[in-house]
Short mmCIF file of N, CA and C and ligand atoms in Angstrom, two decimals:
data_model
loop_
_atom_site.label_atom_id
_atom_site.label_comp_id
_atom_site.label_asym_id
_atom_site.label_seq_id
_atom_site.Cartn_x
_atom_site.Cartn_y
_atom_site.Cartn_z
N UNK A 1308 1.45 -1.20 0.10
CA UNK A 1308 0.32 -0.28 0.26
C UNK A 1308 0.70 1.60 -0.27
N UNK A 1309 0.85 1.90 -0.86
CA UNK A 1309 1.41 3.33 -0.95
C UNK A 1309 2.41 3.33 -1.86
N UNK A 1310 3.15 2.83 -2.52
CA UNK A 1310 4.02 2.28 -2.59
C UNK A 1310 5.63 1.92 -2.53
N UNK A 1311 6.61 2.26 -2.52
CA UNK A 1311 7.36 1.98 -2.16
C UNK A 1311 8.10 3.32 -0.92
N UNK A 1312 8.38 3.64 -1.71
CA UNK A 1312 8.45 5.42 -0.66
C UNK A 1312 7.94 4.89 1.29
N UNK A 1313 6.26 4.66 0.84
CA UNK A 1313 5.24 3.97 1.58
C UNK A 1313 6.49 3.27 2.92
N UNK A 1314 6.40 2.21 1.83
CA UNK A 1314 6.97 0.86 2.14
C UNK A 1314 8.71 1.01 2.93
N UNK A 1315 9.22 1.60 2.50
CA UNK A 1315 10.45 1.95 2.82
C UNK A 1315 10.79 3.10 4.71
N UNK A 1316 9.04 3.99 4.43
CA UNK A 1316 9.45 4.59 5.52
C UNK A 1316 9.05 3.80 6.26
N UNK A 1317 8.20 2.50 5.93
CA UNK A 1317 7.36 1.82 7.89
C UNK A 1317 8.46 0.89 7.91
N UNK A 1318 9.05 0.00 7.11
CA UNK A 1318 10.19 -0.56 7.37
C UNK A 1318 11.58 0.14 8.12
N UNK A 1319 11.69 1.53 8.30
CA UNK A 1319 12.59 1.43 8.60
C UNK A 1319 11.92 2.28 10.31
N UNK A 1320 10.38 2.85 10.16
CA UNK A 1320 10.30 2.85 11.10
C UNK A 1320 9.99 1.74 12.32
N UNK A 1321 9.62 0.60 11.29
CA UNK A 1321 9.56 -0.78 12.09
C UNK A 1321 10.60 -0.63 13.11
N UNK A 1322 11.78 -0.40 12.84
CA UNK A 1322 13.75 -0.34 12.74
C UNK A 1322 13.76 0.27 14.89
N UNK A 1323 12.56 1.00 14.41
CA UNK A 1323 13.02 1.58 16.43
C UNK A 1323 11.94 1.18 16.87
N UNK A 1324 12.61 1.89 18.44
CA UNK A 1324 12.07 0.11 19.54
C UNK A 1324 11.09 1.10 19.78
N UNK A 1325 10.35 -0.21 20.62
CA UNK A 1325 9.20 -0.03 20.92
C UNK A 1325 7.59 0.30 19.33
N UNK A 1326 8.34 -0.37 18.53
CA UNK A 1326 7.58 0.46 17.47
C UNK A 1326 7.37 -0.95 16.30
N UNK A 1327 6.39 -2.14 16.12
CA UNK A 1327 6.70 -2.76 15.61
C UNK A 1327 6.05 -2.75 14.45
N UNK A 1328 5.73 -3.71 13.47
CA UNK A 1328 5.23 -3.03 12.30
C UNK A 1328 3.81 -2.81 11.79
N UNK A 1329 2.74 -2.67 12.67
CA UNK A 1329 1.76 -2.45 13.19
C UNK A 1329 1.21 -0.50 13.21
N UNK A 1330 2.72 -0.28 14.37
CA UNK A 1330 2.62 0.93 15.28
C UNK A 1330 3.24 1.96 14.21
N UNK A 1331 4.10 1.13 13.03
CA UNK A 1331 5.43 1.96 12.16
C UNK A 1331 4.25 2.36 11.23
N UNK A 1332 3.51 1.48 11.20
CA UNK A 1332 2.35 1.80 9.06
C UNK A 1332 1.44 2.80 10.19
N UNK A 1333 0.88 3.03 11.50
CA UNK A 1333 -0.20 3.66 12.10
C UNK A 1333 0.50 4.84 11.90
N UNK A 1334 2.07 5.28 11.97
CA UNK A 1334 2.99 6.56 13.14
C UNK A 1334 2.89 7.34 11.38
N UNK A 1335 3.20 6.31 10.32
CA UNK A 1335 3.79 6.44 8.55
C UNK A 1335 2.84 7.00 7.97
N UNK A 1336 1.15 6.56 8.14
CA UNK A 1336 -0.01 6.75 7.85
C UNK A 1336 -0.17 8.66 8.57
N UNK A 1337 0.16 9.10 9.44
CA UNK A 1337 -0.13 10.14 10.85
C UNK A 1337 0.66 10.31 9.85
N UNK A 1338 2.27 10.75 9.77
CA UNK A 1338 2.26 11.78 9.28
C UNK A 1338 2.40 11.86 7.35
N UNK A 1339 2.36 11.09 6.52
CA UNK A 1339 1.53 11.81 5.64
C UNK A 1339 0.27 11.98 4.91
N UNK A 1340 -0.12 12.07 6.48
CA UNK A 1340 -1.87 12.74 6.22
C UNK A 1340 -1.52 14.54 6.94
N UNK A 1341 -0.54 14.87 7.17
CA UNK A 1341 0.57 16.00 7.52
C UNK A 1341 1.22 16.11 7.16
N UNK A 1342 1.24 16.49 5.93
CA UNK A 1342 3.05 16.12 5.23
C UNK A 1342 4.29 17.78 6.21
N UNK A 1343 3.34 18.48 5.89
CA UNK A 1343 3.92 20.25 6.09
C UNK A 1343 3.65 20.47 7.60
N UNK A 1344 2.59 19.94 8.42
CA UNK A 1344 2.63 20.08 9.64
C UNK A 1344 3.08 19.26 10.66
N UNK A 1345 3.62 18.22 9.93
CA UNK A 1345 4.23 16.83 10.99
C UNK A 1345 5.73 16.26 10.11
N UNK A 1346 5.23 16.07 8.95
CA UNK A 1346 6.90 15.21 7.86
C UNK A 1346 8.21 16.25 7.62
N UNK A 1347 7.32 16.92 7.73
CA UNK A 1347 9.18 17.94 6.85
C UNK A 1347 9.40 17.96 8.63
N UNK A 1348 8.98 19.13 9.36
CA UNK A 1348 9.18 18.96 10.61
C UNK A 1348 10.14 18.10 12.03
N UNK A 1349 9.39 17.04 11.45
CA UNK A 1349 10.32 15.37 12.15
C UNK A 1349 11.61 15.36 11.09
N UNK A 1350 11.15 15.49 9.72
CA UNK A 1350 12.81 15.05 8.66
C UNK A 1350 13.78 15.97 9.23
N UNK A 1351 12.67 17.68 9.51
CA UNK A 1351 14.55 18.36 9.13
C UNK A 1351 14.63 18.15 10.58
N UNK A 1352 14.13 17.57 12.15
CA UNK A 1352 14.66 17.82 13.12
C UNK A 1352 16.00 16.47 13.54
N UNK A 1353 15.15 15.14 12.67
CA UNK A 1353 16.27 14.46 12.59
C UNK A 1353 17.54 14.36 11.56
N UNK A 1354 17.39 15.42 11.04
CA UNK A 1354 18.50 15.63 9.84
C UNK A 1354 19.44 16.58 10.50
N UNK A 1355 19.27 17.59 11.82
CA UNK A 1355 20.23 18.34 11.77
C UNK A 1355 20.29 17.72 13.46
N UNK A 1356 19.42 16.70 14.13
CA UNK A 1356 20.27 16.18 15.48
C UNK A 1356 21.42 14.95 14.66
N UNK A 1357 20.38 14.66 14.19
CA UNK A 1357 22.61 13.79 13.12
C UNK A 1357 23.44 14.59 12.63
N UNK A 1358 22.73 16.17 11.96
CA UNK A 1358 24.42 16.39 11.95
C UNK A 1358 24.80 17.30 12.88
N UNK A 1359 24.34 17.15 14.46
CA UNK A 1359 24.81 18.47 15.45
C UNK A 1359 25.19 17.19 16.78
N UNK A 1360 24.56 15.98 16.65
CA UNK A 1360 24.61 15.26 18.14
C UNK A 1360 26.06 14.55 18.04
N UNK A 1361 26.98 14.01 18.86
CA UNK A 1361 28.39 13.43 18.72
C UNK A 1361 28.22 12.76 19.89
N UNK A 1362 29.50 12.21 20.16
CA UNK A 1362 30.00 11.34 21.35
C UNK A 1362 30.21 12.09 21.80
N UNK A 1363 30.20 12.48 23.44
CA UNK A 1363 31.15 13.40 24.73
C UNK A 1363 32.67 12.14 24.41
N UNK A 1364 33.82 12.75 24.27
CA UNK A 1364 34.81 12.66 24.16
C UNK A 1364 35.74 11.84 25.60
N UNK A 1365 34.47 12.53 26.54
CA UNK A 1365 35.18 12.44 27.53
C UNK A 1365 34.51 11.19 28.60
N UNK A 1366 33.27 11.35 28.07
CA UNK A 1366 32.38 10.37 28.65
C UNK A 1366 31.06 9.53 28.29
N UNK A 1367 31.05 9.84 26.67
CA UNK A 1367 30.46 9.28 25.87
C UNK A 1367 28.59 9.70 25.97
N UNK A 1368 28.61 10.50 26.36
CA UNK A 1368 27.06 11.19 26.36
C UNK A 1368 27.08 11.03 25.01
N UNK A 1369 25.56 11.99 24.53
CA UNK A 1369 25.72 12.31 23.49
C UNK A 1369 25.18 13.75 23.69
N UNK A 1370 25.68 14.54 23.08
CA UNK A 1370 25.41 15.71 23.20
C UNK A 1370 25.72 17.11 21.42
N UNK A 1371 24.72 17.80 21.75
CA UNK A 1371 25.62 18.90 20.99
C UNK A 1371 27.12 18.94 20.96
N UNK A 1372 27.00 19.44 22.07
CA UNK A 1372 28.51 20.30 22.03
C UNK A 1372 29.58 18.70 22.36
N UNK A 1373 30.93 18.54 22.14
CA UNK A 1373 31.79 17.92 23.05
C UNK A 1373 32.79 18.68 23.73
N UNK A 1374 33.20 18.79 25.25
CA UNK A 1374 32.89 17.64 25.61
C UNK A 1374 31.12 18.09 26.23
N UNK A 1375 30.16 17.18 26.22
CA UNK A 1375 29.09 17.55 26.65
C UNK A 1375 28.57 18.36 27.65
N UNK A 1376 27.81 18.93 27.81
CA UNK A 1376 26.92 20.07 28.77
C UNK A 1376 27.24 19.76 30.02
N UNK A 1377 27.22 17.96 30.17
CA UNK A 1377 27.40 17.43 31.75
C UNK A 1377 29.02 17.48 32.20
N UNK A 1378 30.01 17.75 31.55
CA UNK A 1378 31.43 17.56 31.04
C UNK A 1378 31.25 18.91 31.10
N UNK A 1379 31.01 19.62 30.92
CA UNK A 1379 31.79 21.49 30.35
C UNK A 1379 31.40 22.37 31.95
N UNK A 1380 29.90 21.22 32.66
CA UNK A 1380 29.49 22.41 34.09
C UNK A 1380 30.25 22.85 35.19
N UNK A 1381 30.92 23.70 34.97
CA UNK A 1381 31.53 24.03 36.29
C UNK A 1381 30.75 24.06 37.71
N UNK A 1382 30.00 23.59 37.58
CA UNK A 1382 29.22 23.27 39.33
C UNK A 1382 28.94 21.78 39.21
N UNK A 1383 29.21 20.96 38.34
CA UNK A 1383 29.61 19.59 39.08
C UNK A 1383 30.38 19.26 39.84
N UNK A 1384 30.40 18.08 40.58
CA UNK A 1384 31.17 17.57 41.44
C UNK A 1384 32.23 16.78 40.58
N UNK A 1385 33.29 17.02 40.06
CA UNK A 1385 34.41 16.21 39.90
C UNK A 1385 35.18 15.28 40.67
N UNK A 1386 34.76 14.61 41.52
CA UNK A 1386 35.21 13.64 42.10
C UNK A 1386 34.64 12.56 42.80
N UNK A 1387 33.31 12.06 41.65
CA UNK A 1387 32.10 11.33 41.32
C UNK A 1387 32.07 11.28 40.07
N UNK A 1388 31.90 9.96 40.20
CA UNK A 1388 31.85 9.58 38.53
C UNK A 1388 30.71 8.65 38.32
N UNK A 1389 29.62 8.69 38.31
CA UNK A 1389 28.66 7.69 38.15
C UNK A 1389 28.62 6.57 36.80
N UNK A 1390 29.45 5.13 36.07
CA UNK A 1390 29.47 4.56 35.64
C UNK A 1390 28.22 3.82 35.35
N UNK A 1391 27.81 4.23 34.30
CA UNK A 1391 26.41 3.66 33.30
C UNK A 1391 26.43 2.95 32.61
N UNK A 1392 25.86 2.09 32.28
CA UNK A 1392 25.43 1.10 30.72
C UNK A 1392 25.65 1.93 29.60
N UNK A 1393 24.71 2.94 29.62
CA UNK A 1393 24.14 2.96 28.17
C UNK A 1393 23.97 4.79 28.36
N UNK A 1394 23.51 5.55 27.37
CA UNK A 1394 23.50 7.11 27.18
C UNK A 1394 22.12 6.49 28.22
N UNK A 1395 20.99 6.36 27.52
CA UNK A 1395 19.76 6.68 28.04
C UNK A 1395 19.62 6.17 30.19
N UNK A 1396 20.26 5.92 30.25
CA UNK A 1396 20.47 5.61 31.55
C UNK A 1396 20.96 6.78 32.22
N UNK A 1397 21.77 7.48 31.56
CA UNK A 1397 22.75 9.24 31.72
C UNK A 1397 21.88 9.89 31.80
N UNK A 1398 20.78 10.16 30.88
CA UNK A 1398 19.63 10.71 30.67
C UNK A 1398 18.44 10.60 32.00
N UNK A 1399 18.17 9.09 32.46
CA UNK A 1399 17.11 8.75 33.33
C UNK A 1399 17.67 9.87 34.25
N UNK A 1400 19.08 9.58 34.85
CA UNK A 1400 19.47 10.21 36.23
C UNK A 1400 19.33 11.25 36.35
N UNK A 1401 19.58 11.94 34.81
CA UNK A 1401 19.58 13.79 35.01
C UNK A 1401 18.08 14.06 34.82
N UNK A 1402 17.31 13.21 34.22
CA UNK A 1402 15.82 13.85 34.50
C UNK A 1402 15.60 13.62 35.71
N UNK A 1403 16.06 13.24 36.14
CA UNK A 1403 15.82 12.70 37.62
C UNK A 1403 16.23 13.42 38.95
N UNK A 1404 17.40 14.32 38.53
CA UNK A 1404 18.42 15.01 39.20
C UNK A 1404 18.71 14.67 40.71
N UNK A 1405 19.00 13.52 40.19
CA UNK A 1405 19.64 12.64 41.71
C UNK A 1405 21.23 12.84 41.99
N UNK A 1406 21.68 12.68 40.45
CA UNK A 1406 23.23 13.04 40.51
C UNK A 1406 23.69 14.04 40.08
N UNK A 1407 24.96 14.65 41.17
CA UNK A 1407 25.97 15.95 40.57
C UNK A 1407 26.76 16.09 39.95
N UNK A 1408 27.29 14.28 40.45
CA UNK A 1408 28.69 14.25 38.92
C UNK A 1408 28.86 14.33 38.39
N UNK A 1409 30.21 14.02 37.94
CA UNK A 1409 29.57 13.07 36.62
C UNK A 1409 29.54 12.07 35.70
N UNK A 1410 29.66 11.88 34.70
CA UNK A 1410 29.36 10.31 34.15
C UNK A 1410 30.36 9.73 33.14
N UNK A 1411 30.63 8.08 33.54
CA UNK A 1411 31.31 7.68 32.50
C UNK A 1411 29.57 6.31 31.47
N UNK A 1412 30.01 6.75 30.42
CA UNK A 1412 28.44 4.79 29.94
C UNK A 1412 29.98 4.16 29.27
N UNK A 1413 29.49 3.38 29.92
CA UNK A 1413 30.09 1.93 29.34
C UNK A 1413 30.25 1.53 28.31
N UNK A 1414 29.11 1.51 27.60
CA UNK A 1414 28.53 1.40 26.51
C UNK A 1414 28.12 -0.18 26.54
N UNK A 1415 27.79 -0.65 27.50
CA UNK A 1415 27.16 -2.04 27.77
C UNK A 1415 27.10 -2.95 28.74
N UNK A 1416 27.42 -3.81 29.33
CA UNK A 1416 27.76 -4.83 30.04
C UNK A 1416 28.65 -6.22 29.27
N UNK A 1417 29.60 -6.33 30.12
CA UNK A 1417 30.25 -7.58 29.92
C UNK A 1417 29.64 -8.94 29.56
N UNK A 1418 29.20 -9.49 28.36
CA UNK A 1418 27.71 -10.88 28.18
C UNK A 1418 28.75 -11.54 27.68
N UNK A 1419 28.42 -12.91 27.77
CA UNK A 1419 29.34 -13.88 27.10
C UNK A 1419 28.62 -14.47 26.20
N UNK A 1420 26.72 -14.32 27.02
CA UNK A 1420 25.76 -15.15 25.56
C UNK A 1420 25.66 -14.19 24.63
N UNK A 1421 25.81 -12.81 25.02
CA UNK A 1421 25.66 -12.00 23.47
C UNK A 1421 27.25 -11.35 22.89
N UNK A 1422 28.14 -11.76 23.41
CA UNK A 1422 29.78 -11.70 22.54
C UNK A 1422 29.85 -10.91 23.44
N UNK A 1423 29.86 -9.87 23.91
CA UNK A 1423 30.22 -8.78 24.44
C UNK A 1423 31.43 -8.57 25.56
N UNK A 1424 32.79 -8.41 24.84
CA UNK A 1424 34.49 -8.40 25.85
C UNK A 1424 34.69 -7.13 26.34
N UNK A 1425 35.88 -7.71 27.21
CA UNK A 1425 36.07 -6.17 27.81
C UNK A 1425 36.72 -4.92 26.74
N UNK A 1426 36.80 -6.11 25.10
CA UNK A 1426 37.17 -5.07 24.41
C UNK A 1426 35.74 -4.11 23.92
N UNK A 1427 34.74 -4.37 24.24
CA UNK A 1427 33.82 -4.44 23.16
C UNK A 1427 33.45 -2.48 24.16
N UNK A 1428 33.76 -2.22 25.82
CA UNK A 1428 33.55 -1.86 26.48
C UNK A 1428 34.54 -0.17 26.94
N UNK A 1429 33.99 1.01 27.39
CA UNK A 1429 34.85 1.70 27.17
C UNK A 1429 35.92 1.87 28.51
N UNK A 1430 36.38 0.55 29.50
CA UNK A 1430 36.57 0.73 30.41
C UNK A 1430 37.92 1.12 30.37
N UNK A 1431 39.02 1.36 29.50
CA UNK A 1431 39.65 1.88 29.70
C UNK A 1431 39.78 3.10 29.47
N UNK A 1432 38.94 3.61 29.19
CA UNK A 1432 38.73 5.23 29.08
C UNK A 1432 38.26 5.89 29.81
N UNK A 1433 37.45 4.88 31.40
CA UNK A 1433 37.29 5.17 31.95
C UNK A 1433 38.69 5.28 33.41
N UNK A 1434 39.51 4.51 33.05
CA UNK A 1434 40.86 3.97 34.23
C UNK A 1434 41.02 5.35 33.85
N UNK A 1435 41.32 5.81 32.64
CA UNK A 1435 42.66 6.86 32.17
C UNK A 1435 41.90 8.46 33.19
N UNK A 1436 40.76 8.00 32.59
CA UNK A 1436 39.82 9.41 33.70
C UNK A 1436 39.76 9.69 35.33
N UNK A 1437 40.83 8.46 35.53
CA UNK A 1437 40.86 8.49 37.06
C UNK A 1437 42.56 8.79 37.05
N UNK A 1438 43.20 8.65 36.29
CA UNK A 1438 44.57 9.07 36.34
C UNK A 1438 45.36 9.83 37.30
N UNK A 1439 44.47 11.15 37.34
CA UNK A 1439 45.08 12.36 37.35
C UNK A 1439 44.48 12.44 38.76
N UNK A 1440 44.07 11.36 39.99
CA UNK A 1440 43.54 12.18 40.96
C UNK A 1440 42.18 12.60 41.43
N UNK A 1441 41.64 13.42 40.57
CA UNK A 1441 40.04 14.53 40.59
C UNK A 1441 39.07 13.41 41.34
N UNK A 1442 38.81 12.39 40.55
CA UNK A 1442 37.64 11.30 40.92
C UNK A 1442 38.91 10.45 42.47
N UNK A 1443 36.83 11.04 43.77
CA UNK A 1443 37.53 9.92 44.37
C UNK A 1443 36.44 9.18 44.58
N UNK A 1444 35.70 8.98 44.38
CA UNK A 1444 33.98 7.56 44.29
C UNK A 1444 34.14 7.84 42.81
N UNK A 1445 34.09 6.43 42.07
CA UNK A 1445 33.35 6.06 41.39
C UNK A 1445 31.66 4.85 42.01
N UNK A 1446 30.78 5.52 41.32
CA UNK A 1446 29.15 4.57 41.17
C UNK A 1446 29.21 4.09 40.51
N UNK A 1447 29.04 3.22 40.81
CA UNK A 1447 28.29 1.91 39.78
C UNK A 1447 27.07 1.36 39.50
N UNK A 1448 26.00 2.17 38.60
CA UNK A 1448 24.67 2.83 38.28
C UNK A 1448 24.51 1.26 37.26
N UNK A 1449 24.61 -0.04 36.80
CA UNK A 1449 24.35 -1.14 36.34
C UNK A 1449 23.63 -1.80 36.42
N UNK A 1450 23.37 -2.48 35.79
CA UNK A 1450 21.28 -2.79 35.93
C UNK A 1450 21.44 -4.22 37.03
N UNK A 1451 20.74 -4.90 37.69
CA UNK A 1451 20.34 -5.57 38.05
C UNK A 1451 20.72 -7.42 38.08
N UNK A 1452 20.83 -7.62 36.84
CA UNK A 1452 21.63 -8.04 35.91
C UNK A 1452 22.24 -9.15 36.26
N UNK A 1453 22.18 -10.34 35.76
CA UNK A 1453 24.20 -11.15 36.01
C UNK A 1453 24.54 -10.87 35.33
N UNK A 1454 24.98 -10.07 34.22
CA UNK A 1454 25.76 -9.01 33.17
C UNK A 1454 26.13 -8.31 33.56
N UNK A 1455 25.19 -7.51 34.60
CA UNK A 1455 25.02 -6.32 35.04
C UNK A 1455 26.05 -6.02 36.01
N UNK A 1456 26.22 -7.47 37.33
CA UNK A 1456 26.69 -7.80 38.33
C UNK A 1456 27.96 -8.07 37.91
N UNK A 1457 28.35 -9.13 37.07
CA UNK A 1457 29.60 -9.60 36.59
C UNK A 1457 30.54 -8.24 36.22
N UNK A 1458 29.88 -7.51 35.82
CA UNK A 1458 30.58 -6.49 34.88
C UNK A 1458 30.81 -5.38 36.39
N UNK A 1459 30.16 -5.50 36.80
CA UNK A 1459 30.45 -4.46 38.56
C UNK A 1459 31.69 -4.92 38.47
N UNK A 1460 31.03 -6.24 39.36
CA UNK A 1460 32.57 -6.85 39.75
C UNK A 1460 34.40 -6.69 39.11
N UNK A 1461 33.84 -7.28 37.86
CA UNK A 1461 35.39 -7.27 36.92
C UNK A 1461 36.05 -5.59 36.99
N UNK A 1462 34.75 -4.71 36.72
CA UNK A 1462 35.53 -2.96 36.99
C UNK A 1462 35.45 -2.67 39.36
N UNK A 1463 35.31 -3.78 39.79
CA UNK A 1463 35.83 -3.10 40.47
C UNK A 1463 37.36 -3.77 41.17
N UNK A 1464 37.25 -4.35 40.68
CA UNK A 1464 38.69 -5.17 40.44
C UNK A 1464 39.77 -4.33 40.00
N UNK A 1465 39.03 -4.22 38.77
CA UNK A 1465 40.14 -3.54 37.98
C UNK A 1465 40.62 -1.52 38.74
N UNK A 1466 39.14 -1.14 39.34
CA UNK A 1466 39.64 -0.04 39.75
C UNK A 1466 40.15 0.34 41.53
N UNK A 1467 40.03 -0.84 41.91
CA UNK A 1467 41.34 -1.32 43.38
C UNK A 1467 42.23 -0.65 43.19
N UNK A 1468 43.13 -0.41 42.45
CA UNK A 1468 44.82 -0.42 42.53
C UNK A 1468 44.62 1.15 42.62
N UNK A 1469 43.77 1.90 42.48
CA UNK A 1469 43.92 3.24 41.52
C UNK A 1469 43.49 3.62 42.98
N UNK A 1470 43.30 2.82 43.74
CA UNK A 1470 42.50 3.95 45.32
C UNK A 1470 41.18 4.18 45.66
N UNK A 1471 40.30 4.02 44.14
CA UNK A 1471 39.25 5.14 44.14
C UNK A 1471 38.31 4.27 45.07
N UNK A 1472 37.06 5.04 46.40
CA UNK A 1472 36.03 4.55 46.41
C UNK A 1472 35.56 3.69 45.48
N UNK A 1473 34.63 2.54 45.34
CA UNK A 1473 33.57 1.95 44.62
C UNK A 1473 32.60 1.45 45.06
N UNK A 1474 31.38 2.57 44.33
CA UNK A 1474 29.99 1.95 46.01
C UNK A 1474 29.59 1.63 44.11
N UNK A 1475 28.32 1.07 44.78
CA UNK A 1475 27.07 0.29 43.89
C UNK A 1475 25.54 0.53 44.30
N UNK A 1476 24.66 1.07 43.50
CA UNK A 1476 24.16 1.52 43.90
C UNK A 1476 22.89 0.11 43.81
N UNK A 1477 21.60 -0.18 44.34
CA UNK A 1477 21.12 -0.88 45.14
C UNK A 1477 20.23 -1.82 45.26
N UNK A 1478 19.29 -1.14 46.70
CA UNK A 1478 17.97 -1.15 46.85
C UNK A 1478 17.48 -0.79 45.68
N UNK A 1479 16.35 -0.89 45.46
CA UNK A 1479 14.96 -0.35 44.53
C UNK A 1479 15.62 -0.66 42.58
N UNK A 1480 16.56 -0.84 42.81
CA UNK A 1480 17.00 -1.39 41.48
C UNK A 1480 16.67 -2.89 40.81
N UNK A 1481 15.08 -3.56 40.18
CA UNK A 1481 14.76 -4.58 40.05
C UNK A 1481 15.35 -5.49 38.83
N UNK A 1482 15.65 -6.89 39.44
CA UNK A 1482 16.63 -7.68 38.75
C UNK A 1482 15.83 -7.55 37.66
N UNK A 1483 17.10 -7.70 36.38
CA UNK A 1483 16.81 -7.29 35.26
C UNK A 1483 16.14 -6.57 34.53
N UNK A 1484 16.42 -5.77 35.11
CA UNK A 1484 15.48 -4.11 34.69
C UNK A 1484 16.85 -2.94 34.77
N UNK A 1485 16.63 -2.19 33.37
CA UNK A 1485 17.05 -1.71 32.80
C UNK A 1485 17.40 0.11 33.67
N UNK A 1486 18.15 0.75 33.79
CA UNK A 1486 17.77 2.09 34.92
C UNK A 1486 16.94 2.78 33.71
N UNK A 1487 16.41 3.63 32.97
CA UNK A 1487 16.17 3.83 32.13
C UNK A 1487 14.18 3.76 31.69
N UNK A 1488 14.21 2.54 32.56
CA UNK A 1488 12.45 2.44 32.98
C UNK A 1488 12.93 2.39 34.34
N UNK A 1489 13.04 2.94 35.51
CA UNK A 1489 12.98 3.89 36.67
C UNK A 1489 11.95 4.59 36.75
N UNK A 1490 11.25 5.03 38.00
CA UNK A 1490 10.33 6.86 37.97
C UNK A 1490 11.72 6.78 39.06
N UNK A 1491 11.61 8.13 38.97
CA UNK A 1491 12.37 9.27 39.77
C UNK A 1491 13.33 8.88 40.80
N UNK A 1492 11.45 9.09 41.76
CA UNK A 1492 11.56 8.42 42.81
C UNK A 1492 12.35 6.62 43.21
N UNK A 1493 12.64 6.30 42.69
CA UNK A 1493 13.16 4.90 42.62
C UNK A 1493 14.79 4.85 42.41
N UNK A 1494 14.88 6.16 41.48
CA UNK A 1494 16.34 6.14 40.72
C UNK A 1494 17.29 6.24 42.03
N UNK A 1495 15.86 8.06 42.78
CA UNK A 1495 17.02 8.54 43.95
C UNK A 1495 17.09 8.33 44.78
N UNK A 1496 16.25 6.67 45.34
CA UNK A 1496 16.64 5.83 46.49
C UNK A 1496 17.92 5.10 46.08
N UNK A 1497 18.00 5.03 44.88
CA UNK A 1497 18.80 3.32 44.46
C UNK A 1497 20.19 4.49 44.50
N UNK A 1498 20.68 5.73 44.37
CA UNK A 1498 20.85 5.99 43.97
C UNK A 1498 22.07 6.52 45.87
N UNK A 1499 20.76 6.87 47.02
CA UNK A 1499 21.56 6.99 48.26
C UNK A 1499 21.45 6.08 48.74
N UNK A 1500 21.26 4.81 47.99
CA UNK A 1500 21.07 3.12 49.09
C UNK A 1500 22.53 2.69 48.65
N UNK A 1501 23.71 3.38 47.95
CA UNK A 1501 24.32 3.25 47.34
C UNK A 1501 25.70 2.24 48.30
N UNK A 1502 26.37 1.49 48.09
CA UNK A 1502 26.62 0.52 48.54
C UNK A 1502 28.51 0.18 48.57
N UNK A 1503 29.15 -0.17 49.53
CA UNK A 1503 30.73 -0.04 49.01
C UNK A 1503 30.60 -1.18 47.80
N UNK A 1504 31.03 -1.51 46.67
CA UNK A 1504 31.11 -2.81 46.11
C UNK A 1504 32.30 -3.48 46.95
ZN1 ZN B 1357 30.32 14.04 28.59
#
């Protein structure tokens, strides 16, 4: 229906998280029915974001400035770094306003099944960030999955020789839950209830 242009649009939309083929068709139809009001502004916003947004070379956040706004903010506590799996977790913590330090985006967790090894993560970058002694505490805010726990142990071992305090968020993080699905209150409680790793 609608020709190859529409098929292509639906196929691309269907790849987005939360959208299957059925919702993708619905979204495509809504856009096509209001090309001036919805579709072109969306297309422009996407092109603009693709052009402007990049990965922060310090922490791995996505922003239109590099270093990102968090890393460049002089009011952030540079002695505390919160390690998260992905940018979605960082944004969730920022939305909740529960962390006043800096972040480090690890890029995932170690996963034997998923074929993710140490070389796929940004742990080396994290260790090099810690070398100048500014950072005194690293908070591991990884999901409470088996892979998250494995990764937390592995990172704790690697951080131990550097003499920084390492803590883990605990209470309130559901088993198998990713941080970015938690509500703000739960995130705040999880961060407050961190304990030594
Ligand atoms: Zn940054």
